[in-house]
CSV table of C-alpha atoms in Angstrom, one decimal:
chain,number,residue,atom,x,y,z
A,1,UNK,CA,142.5,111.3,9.5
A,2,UNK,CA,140.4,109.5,7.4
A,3,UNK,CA,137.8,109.7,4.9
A,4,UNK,CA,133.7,108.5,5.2
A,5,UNK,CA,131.6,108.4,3.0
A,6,UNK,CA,128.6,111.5,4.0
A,7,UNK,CA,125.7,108.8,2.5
A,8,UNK,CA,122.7,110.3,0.7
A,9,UNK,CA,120.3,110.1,-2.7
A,10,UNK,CA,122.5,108.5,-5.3
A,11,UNK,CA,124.8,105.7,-3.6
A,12,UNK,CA,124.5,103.3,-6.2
A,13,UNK,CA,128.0,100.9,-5.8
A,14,UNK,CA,129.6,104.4,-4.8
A,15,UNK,CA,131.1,103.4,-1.4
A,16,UNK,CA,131.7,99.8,-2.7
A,17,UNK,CA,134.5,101.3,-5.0
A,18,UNK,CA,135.8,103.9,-3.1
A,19,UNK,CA,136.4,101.3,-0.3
A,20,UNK,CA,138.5,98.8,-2.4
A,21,UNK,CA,140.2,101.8,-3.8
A,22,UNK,CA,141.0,102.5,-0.5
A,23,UNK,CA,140.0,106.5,-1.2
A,24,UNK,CA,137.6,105.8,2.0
A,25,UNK,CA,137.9,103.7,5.6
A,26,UNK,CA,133.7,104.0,5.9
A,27,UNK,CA,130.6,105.9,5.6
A,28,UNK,CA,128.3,107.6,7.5
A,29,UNK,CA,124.6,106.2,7.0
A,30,UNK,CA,121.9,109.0,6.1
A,31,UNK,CA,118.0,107.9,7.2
A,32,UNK,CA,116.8,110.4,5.1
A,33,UNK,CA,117.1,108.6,1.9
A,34,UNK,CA,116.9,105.0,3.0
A,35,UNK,CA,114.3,103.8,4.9
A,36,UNK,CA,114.6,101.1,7.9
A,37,UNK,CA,115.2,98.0,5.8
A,38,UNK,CA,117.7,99.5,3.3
A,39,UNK,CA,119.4,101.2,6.2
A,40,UNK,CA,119.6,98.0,7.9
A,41,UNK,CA,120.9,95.6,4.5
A,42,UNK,CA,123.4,98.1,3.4
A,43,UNK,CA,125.2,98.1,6.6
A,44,UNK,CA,125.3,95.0,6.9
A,45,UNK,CA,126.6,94.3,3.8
A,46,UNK,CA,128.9,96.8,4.3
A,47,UNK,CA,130.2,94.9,7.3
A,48,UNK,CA,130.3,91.6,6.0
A,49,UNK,CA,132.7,92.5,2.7
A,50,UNK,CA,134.6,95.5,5.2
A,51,UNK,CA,134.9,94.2,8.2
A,52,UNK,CA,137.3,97.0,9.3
A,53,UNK,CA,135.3,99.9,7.9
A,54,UNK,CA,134.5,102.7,10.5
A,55,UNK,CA,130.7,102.9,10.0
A,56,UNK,CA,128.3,105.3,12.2
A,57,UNK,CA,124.9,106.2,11.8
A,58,UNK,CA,123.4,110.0,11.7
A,59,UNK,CA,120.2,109.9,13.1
A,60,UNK,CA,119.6,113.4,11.7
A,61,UNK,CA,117.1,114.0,14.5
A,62,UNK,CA,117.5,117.7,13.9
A,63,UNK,CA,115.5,117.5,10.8
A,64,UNK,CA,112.6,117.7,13.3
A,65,UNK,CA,112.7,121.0,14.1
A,66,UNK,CA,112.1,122.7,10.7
A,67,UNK,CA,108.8,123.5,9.0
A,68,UNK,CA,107.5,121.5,6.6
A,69,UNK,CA,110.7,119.8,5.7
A,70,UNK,CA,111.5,117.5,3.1
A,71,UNK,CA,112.8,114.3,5.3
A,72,UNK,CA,112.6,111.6,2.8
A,73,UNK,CA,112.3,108.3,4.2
A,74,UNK,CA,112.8,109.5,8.0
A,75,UNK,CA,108.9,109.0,9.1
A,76,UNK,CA,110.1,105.6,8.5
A,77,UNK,CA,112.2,105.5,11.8
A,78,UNK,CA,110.1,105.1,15.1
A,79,UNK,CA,112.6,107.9,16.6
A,80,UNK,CA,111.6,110.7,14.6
A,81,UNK,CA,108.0,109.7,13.0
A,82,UNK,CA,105.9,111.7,16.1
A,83,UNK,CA,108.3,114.2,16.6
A,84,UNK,CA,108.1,116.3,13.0
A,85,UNK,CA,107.8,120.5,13.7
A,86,UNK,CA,109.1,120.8,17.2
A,87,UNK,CA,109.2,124.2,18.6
A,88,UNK,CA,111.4,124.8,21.7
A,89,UNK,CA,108.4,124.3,24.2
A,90,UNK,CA,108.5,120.1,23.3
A,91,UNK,CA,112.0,120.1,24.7
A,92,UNK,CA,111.2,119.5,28.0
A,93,UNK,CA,113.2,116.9,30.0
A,94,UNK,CA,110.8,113.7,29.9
A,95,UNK,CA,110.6,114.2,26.3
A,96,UNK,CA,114.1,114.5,25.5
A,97,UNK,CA,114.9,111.3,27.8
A,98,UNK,CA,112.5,109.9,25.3
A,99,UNK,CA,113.9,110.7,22.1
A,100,UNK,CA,117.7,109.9,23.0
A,101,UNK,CA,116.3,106.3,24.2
A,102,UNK,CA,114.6,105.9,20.9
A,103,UNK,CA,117.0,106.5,18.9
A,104,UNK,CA,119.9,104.6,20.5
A,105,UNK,CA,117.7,101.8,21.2
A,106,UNK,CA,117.5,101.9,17.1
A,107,UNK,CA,121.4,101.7,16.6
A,108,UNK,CA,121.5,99.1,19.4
A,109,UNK,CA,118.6,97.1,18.3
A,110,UNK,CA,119.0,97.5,14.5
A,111,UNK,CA,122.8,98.5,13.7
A,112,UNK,CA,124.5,96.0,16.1
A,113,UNK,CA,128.4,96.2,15.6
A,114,UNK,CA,128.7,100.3,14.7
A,115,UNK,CA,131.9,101.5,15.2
A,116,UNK,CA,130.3,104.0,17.5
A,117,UNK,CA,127.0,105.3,18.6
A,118,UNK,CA,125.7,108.5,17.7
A,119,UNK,CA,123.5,110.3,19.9
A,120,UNK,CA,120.7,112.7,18.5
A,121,UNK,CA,121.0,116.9,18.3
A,122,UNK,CA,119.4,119.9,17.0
A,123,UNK,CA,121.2,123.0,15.8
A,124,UNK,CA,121.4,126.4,16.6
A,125,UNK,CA,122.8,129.5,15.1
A,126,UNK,CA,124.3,131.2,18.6
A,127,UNK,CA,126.5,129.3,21.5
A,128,UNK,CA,124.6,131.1,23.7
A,129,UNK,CA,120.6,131.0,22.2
A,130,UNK,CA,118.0,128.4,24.3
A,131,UNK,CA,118.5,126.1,20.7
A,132,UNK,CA,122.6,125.7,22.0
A,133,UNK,CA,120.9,124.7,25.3
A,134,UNK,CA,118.7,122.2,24.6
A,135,UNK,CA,121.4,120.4,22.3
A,136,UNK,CA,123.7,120.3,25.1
A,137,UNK,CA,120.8,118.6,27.3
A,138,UNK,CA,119.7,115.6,24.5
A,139,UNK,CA,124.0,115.3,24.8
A,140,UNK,CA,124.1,115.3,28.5
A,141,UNK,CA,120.5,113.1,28.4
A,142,UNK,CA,122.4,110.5,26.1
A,143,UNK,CA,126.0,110.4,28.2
A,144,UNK,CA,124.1,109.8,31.5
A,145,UNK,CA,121.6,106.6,29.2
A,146,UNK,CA,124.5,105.2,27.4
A,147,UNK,CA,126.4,104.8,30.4
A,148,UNK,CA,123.9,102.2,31.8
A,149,UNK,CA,124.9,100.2,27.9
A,150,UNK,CA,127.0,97.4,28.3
A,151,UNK,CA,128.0,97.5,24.7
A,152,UNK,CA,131.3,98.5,24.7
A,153,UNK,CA,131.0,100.5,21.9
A,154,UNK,CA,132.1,103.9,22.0
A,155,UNK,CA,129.3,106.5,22.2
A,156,UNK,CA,129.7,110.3,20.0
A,157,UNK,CA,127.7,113.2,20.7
A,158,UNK,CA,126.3,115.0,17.2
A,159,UNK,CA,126.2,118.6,17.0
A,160,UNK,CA,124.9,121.0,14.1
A,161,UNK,CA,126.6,124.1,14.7
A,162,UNK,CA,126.0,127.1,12.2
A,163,UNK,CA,128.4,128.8,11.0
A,164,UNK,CA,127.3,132.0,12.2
A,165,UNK,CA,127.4,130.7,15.8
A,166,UNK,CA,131.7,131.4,15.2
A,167,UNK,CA,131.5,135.4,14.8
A,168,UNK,CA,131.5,135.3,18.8
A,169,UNK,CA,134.3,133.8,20.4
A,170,UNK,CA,133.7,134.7,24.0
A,171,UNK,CA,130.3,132.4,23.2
A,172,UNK,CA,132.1,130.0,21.6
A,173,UNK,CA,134.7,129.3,24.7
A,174,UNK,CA,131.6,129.4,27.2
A,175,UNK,CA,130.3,126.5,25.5
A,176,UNK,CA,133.4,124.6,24.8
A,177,UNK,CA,133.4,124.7,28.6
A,178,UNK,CA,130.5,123.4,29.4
A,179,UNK,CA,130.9,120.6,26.5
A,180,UNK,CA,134.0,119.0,27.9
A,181,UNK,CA,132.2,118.2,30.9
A,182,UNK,CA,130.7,115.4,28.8
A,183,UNK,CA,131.9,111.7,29.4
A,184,UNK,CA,132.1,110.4,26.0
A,185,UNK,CA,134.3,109.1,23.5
A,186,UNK,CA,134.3,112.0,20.8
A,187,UNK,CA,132.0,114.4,18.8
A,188,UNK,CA,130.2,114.1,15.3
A,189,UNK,CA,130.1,117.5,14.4
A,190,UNK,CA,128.3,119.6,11.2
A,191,UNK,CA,129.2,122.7,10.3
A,192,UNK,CA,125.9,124.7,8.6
A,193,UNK,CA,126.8,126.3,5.7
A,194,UNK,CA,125.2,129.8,4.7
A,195,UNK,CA,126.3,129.1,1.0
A,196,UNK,CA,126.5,125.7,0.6
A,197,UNK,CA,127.9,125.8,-3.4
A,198,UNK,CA,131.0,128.2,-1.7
A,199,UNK,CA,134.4,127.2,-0.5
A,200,UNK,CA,134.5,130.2,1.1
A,201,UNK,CA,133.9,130.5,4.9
A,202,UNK,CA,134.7,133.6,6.4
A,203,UNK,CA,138.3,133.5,8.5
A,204,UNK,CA,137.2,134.7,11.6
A,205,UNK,CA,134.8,132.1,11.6
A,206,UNK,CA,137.1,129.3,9.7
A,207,UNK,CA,139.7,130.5,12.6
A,208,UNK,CA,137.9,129.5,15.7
A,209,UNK,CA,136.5,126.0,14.1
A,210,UNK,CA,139.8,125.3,13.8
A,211,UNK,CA,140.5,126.4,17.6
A,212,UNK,CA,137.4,124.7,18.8
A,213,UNK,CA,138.8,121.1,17.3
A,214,UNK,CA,142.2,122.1,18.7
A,215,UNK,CA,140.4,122.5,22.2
A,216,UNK,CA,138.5,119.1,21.5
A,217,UNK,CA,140.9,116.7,20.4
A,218,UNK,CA,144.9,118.7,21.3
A,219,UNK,CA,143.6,119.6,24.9
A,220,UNK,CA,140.6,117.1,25.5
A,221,UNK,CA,141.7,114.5,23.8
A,222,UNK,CA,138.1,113.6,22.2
A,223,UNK,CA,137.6,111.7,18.6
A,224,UNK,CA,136.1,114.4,16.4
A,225,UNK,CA,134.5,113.6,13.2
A,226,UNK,CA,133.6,115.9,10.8
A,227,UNK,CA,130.2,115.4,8.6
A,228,UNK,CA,129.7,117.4,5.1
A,229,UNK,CA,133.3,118.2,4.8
A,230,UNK,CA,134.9,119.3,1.5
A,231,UNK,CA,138.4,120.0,0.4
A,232,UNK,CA,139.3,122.5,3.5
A,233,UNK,CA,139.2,119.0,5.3
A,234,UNK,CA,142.9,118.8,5.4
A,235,UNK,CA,142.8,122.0,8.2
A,236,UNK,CA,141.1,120.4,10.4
A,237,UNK,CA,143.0,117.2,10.4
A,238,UNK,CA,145.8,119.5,11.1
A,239,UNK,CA,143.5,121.0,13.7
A,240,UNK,CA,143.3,118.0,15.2
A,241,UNK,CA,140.5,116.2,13.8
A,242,UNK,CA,140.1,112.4,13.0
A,243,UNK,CA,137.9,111.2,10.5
A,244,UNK,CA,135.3,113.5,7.9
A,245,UNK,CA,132.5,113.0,5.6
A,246,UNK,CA,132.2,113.3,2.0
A,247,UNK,CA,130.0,112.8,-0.2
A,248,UNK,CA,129.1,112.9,-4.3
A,249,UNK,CA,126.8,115.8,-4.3
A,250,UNK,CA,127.2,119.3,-3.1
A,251,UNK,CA,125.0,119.1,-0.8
A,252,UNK,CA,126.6,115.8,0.6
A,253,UNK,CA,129.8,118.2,0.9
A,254,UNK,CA,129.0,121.4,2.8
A,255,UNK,CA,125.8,121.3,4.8
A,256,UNK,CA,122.5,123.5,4.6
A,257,UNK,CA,119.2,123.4,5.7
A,258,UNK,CA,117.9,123.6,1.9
A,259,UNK,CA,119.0,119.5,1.9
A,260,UNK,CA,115.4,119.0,3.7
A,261,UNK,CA,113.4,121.9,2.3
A,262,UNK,CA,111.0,121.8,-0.7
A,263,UNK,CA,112.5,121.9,-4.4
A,264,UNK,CA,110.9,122.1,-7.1
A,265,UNK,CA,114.1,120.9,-9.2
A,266,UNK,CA,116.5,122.3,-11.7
A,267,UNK,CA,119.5,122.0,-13.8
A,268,UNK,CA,122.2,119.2,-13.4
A,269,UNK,CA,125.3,121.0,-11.9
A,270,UNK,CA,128.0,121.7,-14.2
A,271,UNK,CA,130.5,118.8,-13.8
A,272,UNK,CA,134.2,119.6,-11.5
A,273,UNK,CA,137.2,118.3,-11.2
A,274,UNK,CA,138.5,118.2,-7.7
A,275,UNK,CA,142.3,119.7,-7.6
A,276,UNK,CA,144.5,119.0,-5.0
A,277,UNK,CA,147.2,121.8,-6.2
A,278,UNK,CA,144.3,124.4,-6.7
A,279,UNK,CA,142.6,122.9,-3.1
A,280,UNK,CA,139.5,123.9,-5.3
A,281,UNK,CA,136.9,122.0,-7.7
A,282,UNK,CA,137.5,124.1,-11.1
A,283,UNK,CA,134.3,123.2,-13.8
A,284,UNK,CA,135.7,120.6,-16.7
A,285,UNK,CA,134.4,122.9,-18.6
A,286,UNK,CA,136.0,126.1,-19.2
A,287,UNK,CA,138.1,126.3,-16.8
A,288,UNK,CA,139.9,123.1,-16.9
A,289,UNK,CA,139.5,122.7,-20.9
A,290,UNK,CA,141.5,126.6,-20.7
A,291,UNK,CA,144.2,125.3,-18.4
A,292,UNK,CA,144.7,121.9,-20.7
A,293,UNK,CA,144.8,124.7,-24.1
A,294,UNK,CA,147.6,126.7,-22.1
A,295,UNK,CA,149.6,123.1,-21.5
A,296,UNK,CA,149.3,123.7,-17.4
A,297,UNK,CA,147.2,120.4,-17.5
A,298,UNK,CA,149.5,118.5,-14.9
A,299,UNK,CA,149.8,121.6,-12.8
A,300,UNK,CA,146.6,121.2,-11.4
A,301,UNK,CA,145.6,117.2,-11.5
A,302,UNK,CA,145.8,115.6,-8.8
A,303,UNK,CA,148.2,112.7,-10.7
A,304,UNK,CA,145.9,109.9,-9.9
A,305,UNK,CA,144.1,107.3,-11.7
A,306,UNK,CA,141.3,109.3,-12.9
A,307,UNK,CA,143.2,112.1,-14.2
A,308,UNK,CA,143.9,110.3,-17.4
A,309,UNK,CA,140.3,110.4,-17.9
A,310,UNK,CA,141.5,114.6,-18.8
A,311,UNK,CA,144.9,113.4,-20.5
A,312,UNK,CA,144.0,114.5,-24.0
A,313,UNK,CA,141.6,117.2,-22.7
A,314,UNK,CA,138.6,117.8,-20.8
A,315,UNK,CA,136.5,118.4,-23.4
A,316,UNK,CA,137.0,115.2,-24.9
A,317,UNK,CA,137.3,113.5,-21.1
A,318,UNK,CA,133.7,115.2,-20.2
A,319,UNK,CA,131.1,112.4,-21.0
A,320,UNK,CA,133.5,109.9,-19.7
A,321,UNK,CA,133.6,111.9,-16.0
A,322,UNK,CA,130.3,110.5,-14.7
A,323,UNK,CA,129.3,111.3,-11.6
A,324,UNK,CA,130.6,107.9,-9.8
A,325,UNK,CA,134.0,108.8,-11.4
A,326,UNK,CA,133.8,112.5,-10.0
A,327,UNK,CA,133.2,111.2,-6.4
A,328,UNK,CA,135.8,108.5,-6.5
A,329,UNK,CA,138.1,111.5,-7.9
A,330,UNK,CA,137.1,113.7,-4.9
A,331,UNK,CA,137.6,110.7,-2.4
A,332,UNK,CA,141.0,110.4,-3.7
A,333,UNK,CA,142.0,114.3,-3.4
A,334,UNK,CA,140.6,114.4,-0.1
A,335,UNK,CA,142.5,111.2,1.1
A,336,UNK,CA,145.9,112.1,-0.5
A,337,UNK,CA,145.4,115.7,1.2
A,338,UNK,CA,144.5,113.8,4.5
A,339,UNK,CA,148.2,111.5,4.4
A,340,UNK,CA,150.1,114.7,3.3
A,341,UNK,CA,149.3,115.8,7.0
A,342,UNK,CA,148.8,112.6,8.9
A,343,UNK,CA,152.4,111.6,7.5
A,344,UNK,CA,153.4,114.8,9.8
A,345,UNK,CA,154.2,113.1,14.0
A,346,UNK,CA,153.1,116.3,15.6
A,347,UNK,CA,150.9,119.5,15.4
A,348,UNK,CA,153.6,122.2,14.1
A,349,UNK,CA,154.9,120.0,11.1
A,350,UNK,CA,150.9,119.5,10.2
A,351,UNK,CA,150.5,123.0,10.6
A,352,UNK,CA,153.7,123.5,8.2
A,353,UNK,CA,152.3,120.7,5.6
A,354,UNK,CA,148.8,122.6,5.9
A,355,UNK,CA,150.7,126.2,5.2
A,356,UNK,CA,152.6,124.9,2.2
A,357,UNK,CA,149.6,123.5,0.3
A,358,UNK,CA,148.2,126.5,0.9
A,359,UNK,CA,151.4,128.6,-0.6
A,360,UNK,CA,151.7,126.2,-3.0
A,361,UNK,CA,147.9,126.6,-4.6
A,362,UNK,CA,148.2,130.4,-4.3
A,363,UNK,CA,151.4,130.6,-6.6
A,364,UNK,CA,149.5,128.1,-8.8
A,365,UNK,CA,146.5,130.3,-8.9
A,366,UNK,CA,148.8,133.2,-9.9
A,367,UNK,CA,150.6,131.8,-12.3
A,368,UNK,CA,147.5,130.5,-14.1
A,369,UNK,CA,145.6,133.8,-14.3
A,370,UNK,CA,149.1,135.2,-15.5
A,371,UNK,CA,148.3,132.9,-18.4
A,372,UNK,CA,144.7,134.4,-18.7
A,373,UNK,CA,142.9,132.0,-17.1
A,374,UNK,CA,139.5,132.9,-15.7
A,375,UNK,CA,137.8,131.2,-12.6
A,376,UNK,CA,134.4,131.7,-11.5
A,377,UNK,CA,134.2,133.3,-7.9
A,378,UNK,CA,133.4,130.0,-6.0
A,379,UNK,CA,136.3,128.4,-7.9
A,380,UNK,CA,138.6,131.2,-7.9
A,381,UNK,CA,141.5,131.6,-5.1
A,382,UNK,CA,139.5,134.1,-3.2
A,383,UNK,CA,138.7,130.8,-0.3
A,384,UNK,CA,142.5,129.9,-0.2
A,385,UNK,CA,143.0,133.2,0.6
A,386,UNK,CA,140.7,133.6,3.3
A,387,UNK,CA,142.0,129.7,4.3
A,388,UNK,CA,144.9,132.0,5.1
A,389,UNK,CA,144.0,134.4,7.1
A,390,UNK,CA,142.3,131.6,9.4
A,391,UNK,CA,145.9,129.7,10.0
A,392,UNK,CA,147.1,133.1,10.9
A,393,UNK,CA,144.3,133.6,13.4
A,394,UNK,CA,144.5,130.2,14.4
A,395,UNK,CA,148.0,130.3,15.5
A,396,UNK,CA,147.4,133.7,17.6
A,397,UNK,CA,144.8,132.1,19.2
A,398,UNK,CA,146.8,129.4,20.4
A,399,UNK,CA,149.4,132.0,21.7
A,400,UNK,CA,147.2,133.8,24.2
């Protein structure tokens, strides 16, 4: 697997650095925040210094079907600019045939050379509610157009799956069945988030995503990509998955629907530090300024080039851990993670790799709050544990 970087607000020279670092292999392009033209020069200047990155566009159609929504720059884009507020009754056939040629006539017309197309999608909270339904038409709708493409370029069909959707299993295999009946080359799939600041997934629901990539990519031998992904990433790579999305902010990491809804601001988020012992994002400060005072500093770094940065403590390392340096950082945790299991030939040693890291941040965890050490709730080992659980569940699956 590899790592993409999940583009929004903020890019600056972001996915410049993390590709000649070599942290990422490409990004995933976010309408939202850049309209046509910027859309348009970025990638291709992407492509001309990167000519191997892996670079696919979110259309991020789905944005369409909430009220009101804050969507940025994505009037802008002649796919969505009518189509703002839809309630189930628009999805009839003519007008889905409608939107899925708009928007790959876009990537076709505008984006020529992606490493894949991405067809358009709207999510739903139940395998089984009419929402599930029509997403599974607009993918249907944009195998049975794209097939008529002589492109050659590999089309992916999106999905925005909430997480809730994965307390029914018997659902979730109903669906799976009817999605493998789909002709095309992989999925793009984004997991909703309830909590979108959280690690923590529940594992009966962490369980069956795992099993639904497992079905996907093991047993149907389809690409899956993974947007908004964050350091649980190395699970589904063992899974079975092939390439996720990252991004800077939080909200670039896990996805919710409070990306696109009205804000009336706030607070700066405390600055992290992304730690691939802990597979957690402890705050620079306390947490990490109380593991440096207890000398158990290069217990939890990742031992990479920005970790010197926190060499002679993170207090004094805080102003100096910008936000550029905290993505780059995250990059590089998530892509060391992502060879610690793709160095593994077949699905029980990944499985293994995945079950040590875990073993391995839970002693680490102990051995810290041994020392005293308090961690917040979100950064505290109470997601590794449930991480746990889900391998267990994971594996049972797979034995029935």
């Amino acid at each position: 697997m590899s790592i993409l970087a999940q583009c929004g607000w903020g890019m600056a020279k972001k996915v410049e650095k993390g590709l000649q670092g070599n942290h990422i292999s490409g990004l995933i392009l976010s309408p939202k925040d850049m309209d046509v033209r910027k859309v348009v020069a970025k990638y291709h200047d992407i492509k001309k210094a990167f000519p191997n990155a892996f670079i696919i566009f979110d259309p991020q159609f789905y944005v369409s079907v909430l009220p009101d929504p804050r969507d940025g720059k994505l009037p802008t884009y002649n796919y969505y600019r009518a189509h703002c507020g839809l309630s189930r009754a628009y999805f009839k056939s003519s007008n889905i045939e409608h939107i899925v040629h708009d928007c790959i006539e876009f990537q076709l017309e505008h984006l020529n050379g992606l490493s894949a197309i991405v067809s358009p999608t709207i999510g739903f909270s139940s395998f089984s509610d009419s929402w599930s339904q029509i997403a599974l038409n607009m993918a249907f709708e944009s195998v049975d157009q794209y097939k008529h493409k002589s492109t050659g370029c590999p089309l992916i069909v999106s999905l925005l799956i909430d997480e809730i959707a994965f307390n029914s299993k018997k659902e979730m295999m109903g669906f799976l069945s009817a999605l493998c009946e789909i002709d095309a080359d992989g999925f793009y799939i984004i997991i909703r988030r309830n909590d979108s600041h959280s690690l923590h997934i529940t594992h009966e629901r962490f369980s069956l995503i795992l099993y639904m990539t497992y079905i996907l990519s093991y047993l149907n031998k389809y690409r899956i990509i993974f947007g908004y992904c964050d350091l649980y990433s190395f699970l589904l790579e063992a899974a079975g998955a092939d390439l996720v999305g990252s991004g800077w902010y939080k909200n670039l990491r896990m996805f919710s629907n409070q990306r696109f809804y009205q804000s009336s601001g706030g607070r700066r988020p405390r600055k992290r530090y992304s730690s691939l012992p802990l597979l957690s994002s402890p705050l620079l400060i306390p947490e990490m300024q109380e593991v440096y005072q207890r000398n158990e500093l290069n217990q939890v770094i990742t031992k990479d080039q920005y970790s010197a940065i926190l060499s002679q403590g993170p207090g004094l390392g805080n102003t100096q851990w910008t936000d550029e340096v905290s993505c780059l950082a995250n990059w590089k945790t998530l892509s060391t993670l992502s060879r610690k299991i793709s160095q593994c030939h077949d699905f029980n040693k990944k499985m293994e790799t995945a079950q040590k890291l875990i073993d391995n941040s839970l002693s680490l965890y102990n051995l810290l709050q041994g020392l005293g050490i308090d961690f917040e709730y979100t950064t505290g080992p109470h997601h590794i544990h449930e991480w746990n659980k889900s391998i267990k569940e994971f594996k049972d699956y797979l034995l029935v």
